[in-house]
CSV table of C-alpha atoms and ligand atoms in Angstrom, one decimal:
chain,number,residue,atom,x,y,z
A,585,MET,CA,-8.8,15.8,-10.6
A,586,THR,CA,-10.1,15.6,-7.7
A,587,VAL,CA,-9.8,14.5,-4.4
A,588,ARG,CA,-12.5,12.4,-3.2
A,589,ALA,CA,-13.6,11.1,-0.2
A,590,ILE,CA,-11.9,7.7,1.4
A,591,ALA,CA,-13.8,4.5,2.6
A,592,THR,CA,-12.8,3.5,6.3
A,593,VAL,CA,-13.2,0.2,8.2
A,594,GLY,CA,-16.5,-1.0,8.2
A,595,HIS,CA,-17.1,0.3,4.6
A,596,PRO,CA,-18.7,-2.7,2.3
A,597,VAL,CA,-16.4,-1.2,-0.4
A,598,LEU,CA,-13.6,-2.3,1.5
A,599,ARG,CA,-14.0,-6.0,1.2
A,600,GLU,CA,-15.3,-6.5,-2.0
A,601,ARG,CA,-12.8,-8.1,-4.9
A,602,ALA,CA,-12.4,-5.4,-7.4
A,603,ALA,CA,-13.0,-6.3,-10.6
A,604,GLU,CA,-10.5,-6.5,-13.5
A,605,ILE,CA,-10.2,-3.5,-16.0
A,606,THR,CA,-10.3,-4.4,-19.4
A,607,PRO,CA,-7.7,-2.9,-21.9
A,608,GLU,CA,-10.9,-1.2,-23.2
A,609,GLU,CA,-11.8,0.4,-19.8
A,610,LEU,CA,-8.2,1.6,-18.8
A,611,ALA,CA,-8.0,3.8,-22.7
A,612,SER,CA,-11.2,5.5,-21.3
A,613,ALA,CA,-11.9,9.1,-20.3
A,614,GLU,CA,-13.3,7.4,-17.1
A,615,VAL,CA,-10.6,5.5,-15.7
A,616,GLN,CA,-7.9,7.9,-16.3
A,617,ALA,CA,-9.9,9.9,-14.8
A,618,LEU,CA,-10.3,7.8,-11.7
A,619,ILE,CA,-6.5,7.5,-11.7
A,620,ASP,CA,-6.0,11.2,-11.9
A,621,ASP,CA,-8.4,11.4,-8.6
A,622,LEU,CA,-6.4,8.2,-7.1
A,623,ILE,CA,-3.2,10.4,-7.4
A,624,ASP,CA,-4.8,13.8,-5.9
A,625,THR,CA,-6.3,11.9,-3.1
A,626,MET,CA,-3.2,10.1,-2.0
A,627,HIS,CA,-1.3,13.5,-1.9
A,628,ALA,CA,-3.6,15.3,-0.3
A,629,ALA,CA,-4.2,13.1,2.8
A,630,ASN,CA,0.0,12.1,2.6
A,631,GLY,CA,-0.8,8.2,1.9
A,632,ALA,CA,2.1,6.0,0.4
A,633,GLY,CA,-0.5,4.3,-1.9
A,634,ILE,CA,-4.2,4.2,-2.2
A,635,ALA,CA,-6.3,1.4,-3.7
A,636,ALA,CA,-9.4,2.5,-6.1
A,637,ASN,CA,-12.0,0.8,-3.4
A,638,GLN,CA,-10.8,3.1,-0.9
A,639,ILE,CA,-12.5,6.1,-3.1
A,640,HIS,CA,-15.4,3.9,-3.1
A,641,VAL,CA,-14.5,2.7,-6.7
A,642,PRO,CA,-14.1,-1.6,-6.7
A,643,ARG,CA,-11.9,-1.7,-9.7
A,644,ARG,CA,-8.0,-3.4,-9.9
A,645,VAL,CA,-6.2,-0.1,-10.1
A,646,ALA,CA,-4.3,0.9,-7.3
A,647,VAL,CA,-1.1,4.3,-6.8
A,648,ILE,CA,1.9,4.3,-5.4
A,649,GLU,CA,4.2,6.7,-4.5
A,650,VAL,CA,6.9,7.8,-1.8
A,651,ASP,CA,9.2,10.7,-1.6
A,652,HIS,CA,10.0,12.0,2.0
A,653,ASN,CA,6.6,11.0,3.3
A,654,PRO,CA,5.7,12.6,6.4
A,655,ARG,CA,3.6,9.5,8.0
A,656,TYR,CA,6.4,7.0,6.9
A,657,PRO,CA,9.8,9.2,7.1
A,658,TYR,CA,12.1,6.0,7.2
A,659,LYS,CA,10.4,4.7,3.8
A,660,PRO,CA,12.4,4.7,0.7
A,661,PRO,CA,11.6,6.9,-1.8
A,662,ILE,CA,9.2,5.2,-4.7
A,663,PRO,CA,8.6,7.3,-8.6
A,664,LEU,CA,4.6,7.4,-8.6
A,665,THR,CA,3.5,3.9,-10.1
A,666,VAL,CA,0.0,3.5,-11.4
A,667,ILE,CA,-0.6,-0.5,-11.3
A,668,VAL,CA,-3.8,-1.4,-12.9
A,669,ASN,CA,-4.6,-5.7,-12.7
A,670,PRO,CA,-1.4,-6.3,-10.3
A,671,VAL,CA,-0.5,-9.8,-9.9
A,672,ILE,CA,1.8,-10.6,-6.9
A,673,GLU,CA,3.5,-13.3,-6.2
A,674,PRO,CA,6.6,-13.8,-3.0
A,675,ILE,CA,9.8,-15.1,-5.0
A,676,ASP,CA,11.1,-17.0,-1.6
A,677,ASP,CA,9.8,-17.2,2.1
A,678,GLU,CA,11.9,-14.3,3.5
A,679,LEU,CA,9.3,-12.3,5.8
A,680,VAL,CA,10.1,-9.0,7.8
A,681,GLU,CA,7.5,-7.3,10.6
A,682,ILE,CA,6.6,-3.8,9.2
A,683,ASN,CA,4.5,-1.1,11.2
A,684,GLU,CA,1.4,-0.5,9.4
A,685,GLY,CA,-0.9,2.3,9.1
A,686,CYS,CA,-3.7,2.8,6.1
A,687,LEU,CA,-5.4,5.8,4.9
A,688,SER,CA,-8.9,3.3,5.5
A,689,VAL,CA,-8.2,2.3,9.4
A,690,PRO,CA,-8.2,6.4,10.7
A,691,ASP,CA,-5.3,6.5,13.4
A,692,LEU,CA,-4.3,2.7,14.0
A,693,ARG,CA,-0.9,1.4,13.6
A,694,GLY,CA,0.1,-2.0,14.3
A,695,ASN,CA,3.2,-5.0,13.0
A,696,VAL,CA,2.0,-6.8,9.8
A,697,PHE,CA,4.6,-9.5,8.3
A,698,ARG,CA,5.4,-9.3,4.5
A,699,HIS,CA,6.9,-11.2,2.1
A,700,VAL,CA,10.7,-9.1,1.4
A,701,ASN,CA,10.8,-10.1,-2.2
A,702,VAL,CA,8.4,-10.2,-4.5
A,703,ARG,CA,7.3,-10.6,-8.8
A,704,VAL,CA,4.8,-7.9,-9.6
A,705,ARG,CA,3.1,-7.9,-12.7
A,706,TYR,CA,0.6,-5.0,-13.8
A,707,LEU,CA,-0.2,-2.6,-16.4
A,708,ASP,CA,0.7,1.4,-16.0
A,709,ARG,CA,-1.7,3.8,-17.4
A,710,ASP,CA,-0.9,3.5,-20.7
A,711,GLY,CA,-1.7,-0.3,-20.7
A,712,VAL,CA,2.5,-1.2,-21.0
A,713,GLU,CA,3.0,-4.6,-19.5
A,714,HIS,CA,5.6,-4.2,-16.3
A,715,ASP,CA,7.1,-7.5,-14.6
A,716,GLU,CA,9.7,-6.6,-11.7
A,717,VAL,CA,11.0,-7.2,-9.0
A,718,ARG,CA,10.2,-5.1,-5.7
A,719,ARG,CA,11.8,-5.6,-2.6
A,720,GLY,CA,12.0,-4.2,1.5
A,721,LEU,CA,9.5,-1.7,2.3
A,722,THR,CA,8.8,-1.3,-1.2
A,723,ALA,CA,7.5,-4.7,-1.5
A,724,GLY,CA,5.6,-4.1,2.0
A,725,THR,CA,4.1,-1.3,0.4
A,726,PHE,CA,2.8,-3.6,-3.3
A,727,GLN,CA,1.4,-5.8,-0.9
A,728,HIS,CA,-0.8,-3.3,1.2
A,729,GLU,CA,-2.4,-2.1,-2.0
A,730,CYS,CA,-2.7,-5.2,-3.5
A,731,ASP,CA,-4.6,-6.7,-0.4
A,732,HIS,CA,-7.0,-4.0,-0.6
A,733,LEU,CA,-8.3,-5.0,-4.1
A,734,ASP,CA,-8.6,-8.5,-2.4
A,735,GLY,CA,-10.8,-6.6,0.0
A,736,THR,CA,-7.7,-7.5,2.8
A,737,LEU,CA,-6.6,-4.6,5.5
A,738,PHE,CA,-3.7,-4.5,7.0
A,739,LEU,CA,-5.6,-5.3,10.4
A,740,ASP,CA,-6.3,-9.1,8.9
A,741,ARG,CA,-2.6,-9.7,9.2
A,742,VAL,CA,-1.9,-8.5,12.5
A,743,ARG,CA,-0.8,-11.6,14.4
A,744,ASP,CA,-0.1,-10.1,17.7
A,745,THR,CA,-2.6,-7.2,18.6
A,746,THR,CA,-0.6,-6.0,21.1
A,747,THR,CA,1.5,-4.1,18.7
A,748,LEU,CA,-1.9,-1.9,17.8
A,749,THR,CA,-1.6,1.7,19.1
A,750,THR,CA,-2.8,5.3,17.7
A,751,TRP,CA,-0.6,7.1,16.1
A,752,GLU,CA,0.3,9.5,19.2
A,753,GLN,CA,1.3,6.5,21.4
A,754,PHE,CA,3.2,4.9,18.0
A,755,GLU,CA,5.3,8.3,18.3
A,756,ARG,CA,5.5,8.3,22.4
A,757,PHE,CA,6.3,4.4,22.9
A,758,HIS,CA,6.9,2.3,19.2
A,759,ARG,CA,8.6,4.3,17.0
A,760,ASP,CA,12.1,4.8,17.9
A,761,ALA,CA,12.5,1.1,18.1
A,762,PHE,CA,10.5,0.4,14.9
A,763,VAL,CA,12.9,3.2,13.1
A,764,THR,CA,16.4,1.7,14.0
A,765,ARG,CA,15.0,-1.7,13.5
A,766,ILE,CA,13.8,-0.6,10.5
A,767,THR,CA,16.3,1.3,9.2
A,768,GLU,CA,19.3,-1.4,9.5
A,769,PHE,CA,16.7,-3.7,7.1
A,770,VAL,CA,16.4,-1.3,4.8
A,771,ALA,CA,20.4,-0.4,4.8
A,772,ARG,CA,20.6,-4.1,4.2
A,773,VAL,CA,17.9,-4.8,1.4
A,774,GLY,CA,18.3,-1.5,-0.1
A,775,SER,CA,14.4,-0.8,-0.5
B,1218,LIG,NI1,-4.2,0.6,3.0
């Protein structure tokens, strides 16, 4: 169990398409240790999720967990979830504009449009297949992490660059309006 260094924007590993993990690899001590390190690194950095290429390992695994997160206090809880070889697809055309940050993009936040309703299929760390519908901000978190595995950062999805802020200026000028809007959204969609 180790907290690993996090790659920051500009490091080529963040722009690689991460490689699939075979069932045999998933069962190996090496990949199981990688998953433990992802969890430890996410916890240490107060992230809502982290993908393996963010710790310099370009393989298709990410972890997600939200439990009263200080970086994103308005996010509904998500139990610790390990997603291996995830495949995500929108269920419909509904979008929501979410203000996002990323552990690999220090001190910057910006608005991106995410699908509200997605189907996500993945293996958990025990190799069990999952096929789930995720909605709302939780769907957004899954899309953010799956993007990482394809070499995409939230920055690439920011349409209106005037929404880019440091965390300090987000707190000062933008948080209240965003939290009001997104709290109404969460109450409507339930997650
Ligand atoms: Ni990220």
